[in-house]
CSV table of C-alpha atoms in Angstrom, one decimal:
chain,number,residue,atom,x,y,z
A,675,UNK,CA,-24.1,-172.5,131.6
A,676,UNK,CA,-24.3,-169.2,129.9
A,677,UNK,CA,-22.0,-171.0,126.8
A,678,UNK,CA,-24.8,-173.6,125.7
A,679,UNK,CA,-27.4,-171.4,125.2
A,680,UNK,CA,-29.6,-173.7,122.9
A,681,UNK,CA,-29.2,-176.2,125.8
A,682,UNK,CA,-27.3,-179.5,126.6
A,683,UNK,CA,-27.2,-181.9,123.6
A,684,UNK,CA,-29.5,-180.2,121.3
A,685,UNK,CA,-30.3,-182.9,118.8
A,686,UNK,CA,-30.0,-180.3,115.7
A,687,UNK,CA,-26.4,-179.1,117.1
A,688,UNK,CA,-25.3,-182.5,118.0
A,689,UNK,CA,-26.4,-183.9,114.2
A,690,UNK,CA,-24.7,-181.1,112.7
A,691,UNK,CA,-21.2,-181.4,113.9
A,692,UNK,CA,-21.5,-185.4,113.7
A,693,UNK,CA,-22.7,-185.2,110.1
A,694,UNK,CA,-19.4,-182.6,109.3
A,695,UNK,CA,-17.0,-184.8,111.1
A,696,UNK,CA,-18.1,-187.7,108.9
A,697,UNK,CA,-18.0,-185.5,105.6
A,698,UNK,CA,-15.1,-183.5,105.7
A,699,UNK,CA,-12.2,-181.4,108.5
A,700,UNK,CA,-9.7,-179.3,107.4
A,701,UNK,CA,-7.8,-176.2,108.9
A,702,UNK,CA,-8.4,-172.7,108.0
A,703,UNK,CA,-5.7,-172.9,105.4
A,704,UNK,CA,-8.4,-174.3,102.7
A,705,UNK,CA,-11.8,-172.2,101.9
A,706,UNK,CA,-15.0,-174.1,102.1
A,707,UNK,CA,-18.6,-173.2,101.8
A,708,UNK,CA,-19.9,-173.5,105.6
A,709,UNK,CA,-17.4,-171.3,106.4
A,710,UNK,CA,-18.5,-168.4,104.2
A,711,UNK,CA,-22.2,-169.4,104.7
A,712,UNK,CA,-21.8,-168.7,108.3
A,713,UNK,CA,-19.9,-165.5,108.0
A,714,UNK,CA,-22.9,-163.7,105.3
A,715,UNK,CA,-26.0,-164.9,108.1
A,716,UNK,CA,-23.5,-163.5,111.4
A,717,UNK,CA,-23.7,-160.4,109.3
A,718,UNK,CA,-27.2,-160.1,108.4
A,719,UNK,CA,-27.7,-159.7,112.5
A,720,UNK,CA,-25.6,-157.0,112.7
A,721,UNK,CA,-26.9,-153.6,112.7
A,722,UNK,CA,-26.2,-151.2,110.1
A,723,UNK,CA,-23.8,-151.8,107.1
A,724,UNK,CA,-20.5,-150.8,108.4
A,725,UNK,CA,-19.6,-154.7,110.6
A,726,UNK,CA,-18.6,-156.6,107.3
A,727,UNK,CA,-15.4,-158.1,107.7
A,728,UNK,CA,-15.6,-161.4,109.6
A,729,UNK,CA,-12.0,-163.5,111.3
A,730,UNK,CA,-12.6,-166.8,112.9
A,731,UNK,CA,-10.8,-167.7,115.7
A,732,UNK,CA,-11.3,-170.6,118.7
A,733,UNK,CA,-12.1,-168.4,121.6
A,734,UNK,CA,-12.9,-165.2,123.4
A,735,UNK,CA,-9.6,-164.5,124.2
A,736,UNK,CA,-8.5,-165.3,120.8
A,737,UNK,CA,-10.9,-162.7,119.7
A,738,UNK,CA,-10.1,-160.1,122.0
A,739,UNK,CA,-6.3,-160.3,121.4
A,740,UNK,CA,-6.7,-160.1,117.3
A,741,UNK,CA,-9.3,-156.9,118.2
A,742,UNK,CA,-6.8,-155.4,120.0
A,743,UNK,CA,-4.1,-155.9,117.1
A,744,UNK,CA,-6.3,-154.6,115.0
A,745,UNK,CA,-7.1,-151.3,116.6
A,746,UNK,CA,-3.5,-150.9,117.1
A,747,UNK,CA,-2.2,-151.8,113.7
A,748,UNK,CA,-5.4,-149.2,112.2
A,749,UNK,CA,-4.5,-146.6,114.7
A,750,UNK,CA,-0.7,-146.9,115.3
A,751,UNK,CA,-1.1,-146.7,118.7
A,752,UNK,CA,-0.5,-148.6,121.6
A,753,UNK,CA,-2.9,-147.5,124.7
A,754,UNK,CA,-5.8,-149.2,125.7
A,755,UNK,CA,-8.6,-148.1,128.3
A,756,UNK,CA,-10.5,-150.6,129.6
A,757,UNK,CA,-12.7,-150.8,133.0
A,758,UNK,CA,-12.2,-151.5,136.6
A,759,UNK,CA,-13.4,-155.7,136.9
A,760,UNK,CA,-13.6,-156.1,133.6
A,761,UNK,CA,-12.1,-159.8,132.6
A,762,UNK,CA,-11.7,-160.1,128.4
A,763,UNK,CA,-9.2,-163.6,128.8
A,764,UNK,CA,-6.4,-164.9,130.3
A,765,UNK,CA,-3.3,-163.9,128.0
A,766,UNK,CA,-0.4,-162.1,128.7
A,767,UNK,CA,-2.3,-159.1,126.8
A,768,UNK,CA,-5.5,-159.1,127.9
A,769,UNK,CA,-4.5,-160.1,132.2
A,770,UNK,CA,-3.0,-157.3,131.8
A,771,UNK,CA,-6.2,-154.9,130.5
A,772,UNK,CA,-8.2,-157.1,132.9
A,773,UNK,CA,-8.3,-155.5,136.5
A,774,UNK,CA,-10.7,-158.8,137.5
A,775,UNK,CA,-7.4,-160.6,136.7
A,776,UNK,CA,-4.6,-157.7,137.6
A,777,UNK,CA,-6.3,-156.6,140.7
A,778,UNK,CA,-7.0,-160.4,141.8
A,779,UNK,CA,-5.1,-163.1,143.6
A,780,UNK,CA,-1.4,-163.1,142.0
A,781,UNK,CA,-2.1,-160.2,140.3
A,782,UNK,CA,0.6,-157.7,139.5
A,783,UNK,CA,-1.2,-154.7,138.5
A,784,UNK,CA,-2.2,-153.0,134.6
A,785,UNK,CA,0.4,-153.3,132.0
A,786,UNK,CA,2.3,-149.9,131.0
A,787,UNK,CA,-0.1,-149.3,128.4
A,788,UNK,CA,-3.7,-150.1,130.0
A,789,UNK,CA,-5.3,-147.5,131.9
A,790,UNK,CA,-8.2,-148.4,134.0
A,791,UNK,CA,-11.4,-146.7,134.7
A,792,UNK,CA,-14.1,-146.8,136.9
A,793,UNK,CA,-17.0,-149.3,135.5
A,794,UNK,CA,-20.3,-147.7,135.4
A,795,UNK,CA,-21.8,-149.2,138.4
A,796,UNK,CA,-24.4,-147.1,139.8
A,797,UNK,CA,-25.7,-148.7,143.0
A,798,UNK,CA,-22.2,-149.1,144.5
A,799,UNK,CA,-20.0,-146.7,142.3
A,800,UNK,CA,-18.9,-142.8,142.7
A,801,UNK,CA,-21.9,-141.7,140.6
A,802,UNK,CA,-25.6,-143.4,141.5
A,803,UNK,CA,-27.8,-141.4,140.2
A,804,UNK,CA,-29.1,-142.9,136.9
A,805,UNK,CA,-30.4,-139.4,134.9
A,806,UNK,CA,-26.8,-138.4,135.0
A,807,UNK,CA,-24.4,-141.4,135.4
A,808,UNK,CA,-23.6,-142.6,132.0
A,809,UNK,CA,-22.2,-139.2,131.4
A,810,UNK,CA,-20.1,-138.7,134.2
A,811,UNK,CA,-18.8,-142.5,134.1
A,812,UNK,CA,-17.8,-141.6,130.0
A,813,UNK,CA,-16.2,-138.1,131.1
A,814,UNK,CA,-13.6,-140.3,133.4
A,815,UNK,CA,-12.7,-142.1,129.7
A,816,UNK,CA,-12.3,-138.7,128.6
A,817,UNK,CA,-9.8,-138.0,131.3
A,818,UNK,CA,-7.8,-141.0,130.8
A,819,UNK,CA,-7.2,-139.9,127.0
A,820,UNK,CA,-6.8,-136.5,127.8
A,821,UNK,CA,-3.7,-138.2,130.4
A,822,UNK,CA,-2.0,-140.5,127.4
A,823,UNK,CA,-2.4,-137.6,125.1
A,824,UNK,CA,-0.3,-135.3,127.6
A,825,UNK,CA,2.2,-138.1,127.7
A,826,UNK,CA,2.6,-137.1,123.8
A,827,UNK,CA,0.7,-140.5,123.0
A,828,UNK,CA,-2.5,-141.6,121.5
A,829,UNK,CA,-5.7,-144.1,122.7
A,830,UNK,CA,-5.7,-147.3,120.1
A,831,UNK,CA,-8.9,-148.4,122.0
A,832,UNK,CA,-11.2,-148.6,124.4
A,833,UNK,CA,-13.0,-152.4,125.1
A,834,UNK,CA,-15.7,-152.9,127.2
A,835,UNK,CA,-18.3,-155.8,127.9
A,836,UNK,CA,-21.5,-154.5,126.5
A,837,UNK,CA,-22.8,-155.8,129.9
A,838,UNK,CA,-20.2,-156.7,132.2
A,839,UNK,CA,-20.1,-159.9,134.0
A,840,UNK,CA,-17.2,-160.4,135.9
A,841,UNK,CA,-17.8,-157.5,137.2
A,842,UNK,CA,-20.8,-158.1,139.2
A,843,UNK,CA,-24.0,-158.5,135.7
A,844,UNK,CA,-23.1,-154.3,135.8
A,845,UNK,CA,-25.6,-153.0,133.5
A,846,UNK,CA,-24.4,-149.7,132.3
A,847,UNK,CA,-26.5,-146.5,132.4
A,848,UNK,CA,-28.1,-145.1,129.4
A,849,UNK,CA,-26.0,-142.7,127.6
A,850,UNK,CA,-22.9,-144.5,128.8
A,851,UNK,CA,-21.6,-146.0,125.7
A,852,UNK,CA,-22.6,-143.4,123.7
A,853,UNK,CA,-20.5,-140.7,125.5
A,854,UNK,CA,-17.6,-143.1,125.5
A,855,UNK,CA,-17.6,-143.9,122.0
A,856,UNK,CA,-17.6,-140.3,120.9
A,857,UNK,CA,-15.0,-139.4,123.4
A,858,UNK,CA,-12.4,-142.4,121.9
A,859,UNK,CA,-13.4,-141.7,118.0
A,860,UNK,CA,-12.7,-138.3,118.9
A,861,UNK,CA,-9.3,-139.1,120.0
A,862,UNK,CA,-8.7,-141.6,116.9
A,863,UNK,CA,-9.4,-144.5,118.9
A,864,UNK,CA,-11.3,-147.9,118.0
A,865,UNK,CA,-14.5,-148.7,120.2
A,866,UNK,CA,-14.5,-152.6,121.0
A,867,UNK,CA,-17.2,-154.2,122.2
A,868,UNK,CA,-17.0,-157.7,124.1
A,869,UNK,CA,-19.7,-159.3,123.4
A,870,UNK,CA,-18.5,-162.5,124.2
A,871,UNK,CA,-20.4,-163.4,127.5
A,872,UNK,CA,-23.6,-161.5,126.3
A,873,UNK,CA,-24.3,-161.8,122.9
A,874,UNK,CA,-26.8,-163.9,121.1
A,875,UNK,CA,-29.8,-162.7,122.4
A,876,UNK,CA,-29.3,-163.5,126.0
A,877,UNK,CA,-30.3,-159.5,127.0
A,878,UNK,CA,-33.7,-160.4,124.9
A,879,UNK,CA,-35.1,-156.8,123.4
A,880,UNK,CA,-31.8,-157.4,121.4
A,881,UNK,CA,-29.5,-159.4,119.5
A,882,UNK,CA,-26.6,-157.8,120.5
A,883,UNK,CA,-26.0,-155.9,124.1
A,884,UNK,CA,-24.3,-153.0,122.3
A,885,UNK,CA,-27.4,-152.6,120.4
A,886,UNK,CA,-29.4,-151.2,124.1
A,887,UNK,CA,-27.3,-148.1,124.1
A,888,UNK,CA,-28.0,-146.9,120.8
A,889,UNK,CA,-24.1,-147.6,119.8
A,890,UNK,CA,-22.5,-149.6,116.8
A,891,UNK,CA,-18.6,-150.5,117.6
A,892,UNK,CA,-15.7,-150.5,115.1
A,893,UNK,CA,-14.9,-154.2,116.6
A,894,UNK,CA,-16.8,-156.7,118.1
A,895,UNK,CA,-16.0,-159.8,119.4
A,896,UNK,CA,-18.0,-162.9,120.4
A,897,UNK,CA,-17.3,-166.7,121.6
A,898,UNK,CA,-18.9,-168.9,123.9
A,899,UNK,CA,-22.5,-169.0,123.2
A,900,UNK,CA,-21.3,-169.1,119.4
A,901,UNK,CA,-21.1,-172.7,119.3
A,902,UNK,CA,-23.4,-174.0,122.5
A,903,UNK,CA,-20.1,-175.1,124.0
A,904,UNK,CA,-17.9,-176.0,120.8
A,905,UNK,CA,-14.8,-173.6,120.7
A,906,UNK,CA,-15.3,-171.0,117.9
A,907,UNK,CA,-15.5,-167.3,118.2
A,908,UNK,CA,-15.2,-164.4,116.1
A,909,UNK,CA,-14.3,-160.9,115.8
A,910,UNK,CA,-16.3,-158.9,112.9
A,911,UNK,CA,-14.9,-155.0,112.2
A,912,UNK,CA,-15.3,-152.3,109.2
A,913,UNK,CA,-14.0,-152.7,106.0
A,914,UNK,CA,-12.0,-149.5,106.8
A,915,UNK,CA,-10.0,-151.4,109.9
A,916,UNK,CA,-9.8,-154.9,108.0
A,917,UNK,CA,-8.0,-152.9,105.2
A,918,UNK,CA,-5.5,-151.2,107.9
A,919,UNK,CA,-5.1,-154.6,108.9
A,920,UNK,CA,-4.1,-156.2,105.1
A,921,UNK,CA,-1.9,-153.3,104.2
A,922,UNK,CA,0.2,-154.3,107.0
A,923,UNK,CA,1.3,-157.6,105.0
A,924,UNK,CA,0.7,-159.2,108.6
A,925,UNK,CA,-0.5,-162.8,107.5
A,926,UNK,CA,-2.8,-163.5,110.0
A,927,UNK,CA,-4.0,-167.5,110.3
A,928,UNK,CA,-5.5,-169.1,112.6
A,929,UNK,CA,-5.7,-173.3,112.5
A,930,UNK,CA,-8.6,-174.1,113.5
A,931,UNK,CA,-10.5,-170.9,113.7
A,932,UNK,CA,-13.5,-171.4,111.6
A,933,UNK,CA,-13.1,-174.9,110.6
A,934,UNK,CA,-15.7,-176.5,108.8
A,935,UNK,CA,-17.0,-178.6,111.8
A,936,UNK,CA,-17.1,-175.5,113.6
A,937,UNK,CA,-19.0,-173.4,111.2
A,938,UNK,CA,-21.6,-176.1,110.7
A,939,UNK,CA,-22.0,-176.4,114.8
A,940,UNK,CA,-21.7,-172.6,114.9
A,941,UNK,CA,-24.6,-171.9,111.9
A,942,UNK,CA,-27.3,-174.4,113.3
A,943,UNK,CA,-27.0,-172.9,116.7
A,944,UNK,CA,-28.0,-169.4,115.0
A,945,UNK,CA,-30.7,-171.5,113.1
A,946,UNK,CA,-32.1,-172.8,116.7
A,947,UNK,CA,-31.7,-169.6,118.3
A,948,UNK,CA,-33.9,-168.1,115.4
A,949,UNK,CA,-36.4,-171.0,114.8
A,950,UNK,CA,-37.0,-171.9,118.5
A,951,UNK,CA,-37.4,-167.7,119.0
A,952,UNK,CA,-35.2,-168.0,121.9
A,953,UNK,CA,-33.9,-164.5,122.1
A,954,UNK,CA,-38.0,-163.8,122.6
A,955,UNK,CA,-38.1,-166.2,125.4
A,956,UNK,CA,-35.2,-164.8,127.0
A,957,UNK,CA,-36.8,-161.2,127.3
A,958,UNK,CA,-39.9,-163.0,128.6
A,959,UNK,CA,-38.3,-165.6,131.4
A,960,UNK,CA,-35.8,-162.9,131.9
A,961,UNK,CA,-38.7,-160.0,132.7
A,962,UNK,CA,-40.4,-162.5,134.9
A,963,UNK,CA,-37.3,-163.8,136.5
A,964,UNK,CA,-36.2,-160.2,137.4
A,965,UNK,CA,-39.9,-159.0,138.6
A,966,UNK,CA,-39.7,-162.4,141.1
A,967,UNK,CA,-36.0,-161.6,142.4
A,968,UNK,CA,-37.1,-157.8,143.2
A,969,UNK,CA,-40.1,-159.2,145.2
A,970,UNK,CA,-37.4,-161.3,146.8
A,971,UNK,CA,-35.7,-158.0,147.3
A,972,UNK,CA,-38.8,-157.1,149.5
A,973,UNK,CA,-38.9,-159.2,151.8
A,974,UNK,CA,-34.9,-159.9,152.3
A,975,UNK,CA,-33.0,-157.5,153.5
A,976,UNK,CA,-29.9,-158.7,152.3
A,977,UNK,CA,-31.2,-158.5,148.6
A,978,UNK,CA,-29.6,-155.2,148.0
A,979,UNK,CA,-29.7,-154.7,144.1
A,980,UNK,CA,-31.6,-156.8,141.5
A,981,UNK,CA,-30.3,-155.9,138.2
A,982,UNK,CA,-29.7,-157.2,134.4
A,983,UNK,CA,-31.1,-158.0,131.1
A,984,UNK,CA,-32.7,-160.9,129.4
A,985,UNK,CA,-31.3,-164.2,131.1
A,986,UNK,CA,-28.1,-162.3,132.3
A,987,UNK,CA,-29.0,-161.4,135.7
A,988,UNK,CA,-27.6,-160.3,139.3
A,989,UNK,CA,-28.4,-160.5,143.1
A,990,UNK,CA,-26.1,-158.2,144.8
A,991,UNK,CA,-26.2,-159.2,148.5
A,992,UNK,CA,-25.6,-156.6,151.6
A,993,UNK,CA,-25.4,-156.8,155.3
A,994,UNK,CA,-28.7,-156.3,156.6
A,995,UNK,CA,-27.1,-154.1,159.2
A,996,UNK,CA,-25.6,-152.0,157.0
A,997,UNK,CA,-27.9,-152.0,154.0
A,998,UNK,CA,-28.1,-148.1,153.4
A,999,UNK,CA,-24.2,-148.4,153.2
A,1000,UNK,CA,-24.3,-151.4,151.1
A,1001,UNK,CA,-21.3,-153.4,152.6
A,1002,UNK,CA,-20.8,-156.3,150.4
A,1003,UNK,CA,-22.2,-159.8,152.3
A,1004,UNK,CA,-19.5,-162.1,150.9
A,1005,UNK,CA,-19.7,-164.9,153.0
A,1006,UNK,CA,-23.5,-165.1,152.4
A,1007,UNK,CA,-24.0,-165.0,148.9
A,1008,UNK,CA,-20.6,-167.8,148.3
A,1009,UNK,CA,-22.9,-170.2,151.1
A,1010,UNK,CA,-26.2,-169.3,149.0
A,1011,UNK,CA,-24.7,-170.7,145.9
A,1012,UNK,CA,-23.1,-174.0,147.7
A,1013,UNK,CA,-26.4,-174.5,149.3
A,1014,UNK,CA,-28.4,-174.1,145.6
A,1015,UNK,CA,-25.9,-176.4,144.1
A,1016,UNK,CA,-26.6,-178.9,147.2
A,1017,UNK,CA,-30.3,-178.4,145.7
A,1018,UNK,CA,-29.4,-179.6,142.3
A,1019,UNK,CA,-29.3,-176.0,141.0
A,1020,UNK,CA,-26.1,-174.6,139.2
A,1021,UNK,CA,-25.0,-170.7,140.4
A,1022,UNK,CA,-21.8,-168.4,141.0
A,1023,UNK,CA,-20.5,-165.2,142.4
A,1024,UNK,CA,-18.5,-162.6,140.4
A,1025,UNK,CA,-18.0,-159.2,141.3
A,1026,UNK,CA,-14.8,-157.3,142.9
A,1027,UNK,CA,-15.7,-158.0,146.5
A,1028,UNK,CA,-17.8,-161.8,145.7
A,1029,UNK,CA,-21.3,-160.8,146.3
A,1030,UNK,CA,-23.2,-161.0,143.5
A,1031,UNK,CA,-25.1,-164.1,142.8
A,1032,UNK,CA,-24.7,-164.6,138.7
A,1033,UNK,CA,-27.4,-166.5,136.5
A,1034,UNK,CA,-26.8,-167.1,133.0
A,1035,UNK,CA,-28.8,-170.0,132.4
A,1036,UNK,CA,-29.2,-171.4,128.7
A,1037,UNK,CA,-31.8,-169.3,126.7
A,1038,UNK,CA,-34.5,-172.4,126.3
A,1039,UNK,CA,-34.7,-171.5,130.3
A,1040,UNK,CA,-38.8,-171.7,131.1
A,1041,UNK,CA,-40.7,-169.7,133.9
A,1042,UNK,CA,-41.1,-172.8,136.0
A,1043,UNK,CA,-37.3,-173.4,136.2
A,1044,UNK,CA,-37.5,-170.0,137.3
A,1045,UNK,CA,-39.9,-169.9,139.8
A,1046,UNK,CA,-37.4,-173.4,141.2
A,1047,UNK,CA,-34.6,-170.6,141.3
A,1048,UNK,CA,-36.3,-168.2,143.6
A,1049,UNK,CA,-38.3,-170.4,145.5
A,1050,UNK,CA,-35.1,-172.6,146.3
A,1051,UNK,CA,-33.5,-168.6,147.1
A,1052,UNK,CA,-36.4,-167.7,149.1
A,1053,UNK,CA,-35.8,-171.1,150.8
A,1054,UNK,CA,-32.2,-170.2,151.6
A,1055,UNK,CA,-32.6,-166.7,152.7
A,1056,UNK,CA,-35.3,-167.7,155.5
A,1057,UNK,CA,-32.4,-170.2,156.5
A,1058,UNK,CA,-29.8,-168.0,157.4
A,1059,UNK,CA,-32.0,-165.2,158.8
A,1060,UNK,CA,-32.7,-168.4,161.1
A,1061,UNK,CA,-29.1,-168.8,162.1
């Protein structure tokens, strides 16, 4: 759901990509106007004036692999830090940086060169105090640099999801990123942020989830909500990193990435995302969503954390027994998303032990699909408390 974020079929998006298909579709090996059209209005969202070099590619994982090679053709290094749960695609590459796909069924474990760190999770993490997490969460980056760099290496990066879903919606603390960043540039390292998941103005106050901790990455990357379900993504760096890039005499193409049809699709989603002011709507559905799930949180035990941003939001779910230890209640939150999706309502889990209920709905969401949410929740909950 969370990858048509303009909504099913939208008649502008829909138009576009017809009207393209009829007109002209070539690979990326000839330039065309749509294509640097797009490109000059994805930079005007962009914070500050260092993000000005844009590649097109088809998807996130795309996206995430060329930001890797990036950061390690500009750095000449090979080490990557990345977080426990985080999930960035499903190549050889980036399985292996992604614990949520390591550490999982058939896993076999980080690759030689990934080092994984705690995520920043501060209701069931090491550190849960808020006033001082994001600092101690950053200092155990810090650590695993200091390691590589005893090893007579260096970092090439450090990726994170600006919010991280797989994980379990983890918002991180404040300070968290900002810490982190220093900590890597200080080490020569690139900063990459995955925006893929949760950019577009899903987390509401801003364009780009980054953006909340006061941070601007050397690489970011972006995909499904790009092209409200058509395959294009994108990763945009510094002119300083692109150049690294060039002076390698790597070629770099891509077939289809930024395609005409795509562009088009990809530049009238941006348009309805502006016109329709749905980044606005989802701070204000997303608010209201939240303050209903934490009243939920009252009266259900089992409601152990409500957390998120915008219309990314999680219901971490605990044994009522055991709620001051905050055991993870599996079994109940997989049976409260097959009994909403019995009630014509679409939901999943995610997190490392399958307990968070997940809602990324598309950004047109409205308060009274909300209120169907939690009432249909509410509904559930009183169920199996009857059981």
């Amino acid at each position: 759901m969370f990858a048509v974020v303009v909504g099913h079929c939208h008649d502008d998006v829909v138009m576009a990509g017809h009207r393209q298909m009829a007109t002209q579709s070539t690979n990326l090996r000839y330039l065309h106007d749509a294509m640097m059209d797009y490109a000059e209005q994805l930079i005007s969202v962009f914070p500050g004036d260092k993000l000005k070099r844009v590649f097109f590619v088809n998807s996130g994982t795309e996206a995430n692999e060329l930001a890797l090679w990036l950061a390690r053709v500009h750095t000449k290094q090979q080490d990557v830090v990345s977080l426990r749960g985080a999930y960035h695609g499903h190549s050889k590459l980036l399985i292996d940086i992604s614990s949520y796909k390591h550490d999982g069924p058939g896993g076999q474990g980080p690759g030689e060169f990934c080092h994984i760190v705690d995520c920043p999770d501060v209701y069931r993490g090491r550190y849960r105090d808020p006033n001082s997490a994001g600092e101690l969460y950053a200092d155990l980056v810090k650590q695993a640099i200091k390691k590589v760099e005893e090893e007579g290496r260096g970092v090439s990066a450090f990726i994170a999801e600006s919010i991280m879903s797989c994980a379990g919606q983890i918002v991180p603390p404040v300070g968290y990123l900002k810490n982190v960043y220093k900590h890597v540039r200080d080490a020569g390292g690139v900063c990459i942020a995955d925006e893929v998941q949760v950019g577009f103005g899903r987390v509401g106050k801003h364009f780009w989830a980054f953006e909340r901790q006061g941070v601007i990455p050397d690489v970011v990357t972006m995909g499904k909500p790009m092209g409200n379900g058509h395959p294009v993504s994108c990763v945009i760096t510094t002119e300083e990193i692109a150049k690294s890039f060039a002076d390698s005499k790597i070629r770099y193409f891509n077939t289809f990435g930024g395609n005409p049809v795509s562009c088009v699709i990809a530049k009238v989603v941006m348009d309805v995302i502006v016109r329709e002011q749905l980044q606005e709507n989802a701070h204000d559905v997303g608010t209201y969503i939240l303050d209903r799930f934490k009243q939920l949180q009252k009266d259900y035990a089992e409601v152990g954390d409500v957390r998120g941003m915008g219309l990314m939001v999680g219901i971490e779910l605990v044994h009522v027994q055991d709620r001051e230890k905050r055991i993870p209640a599996s079994d109940e939150a997989k049976a409260a998303v097959e009994w909403m999706r019995e009630h014509h309502v679409v939901l999943s889990v995610d997190g490392p032990d399958e307990n968070v209920i997940k809602m990324k709905p598309p950004m047109c969401f409205t308060r009274r699909n909300a209120d169907t949410v939690v009432d249909l929740l509410a509904s559930f909950f009183s169920e199996w408390r009857s059981k």
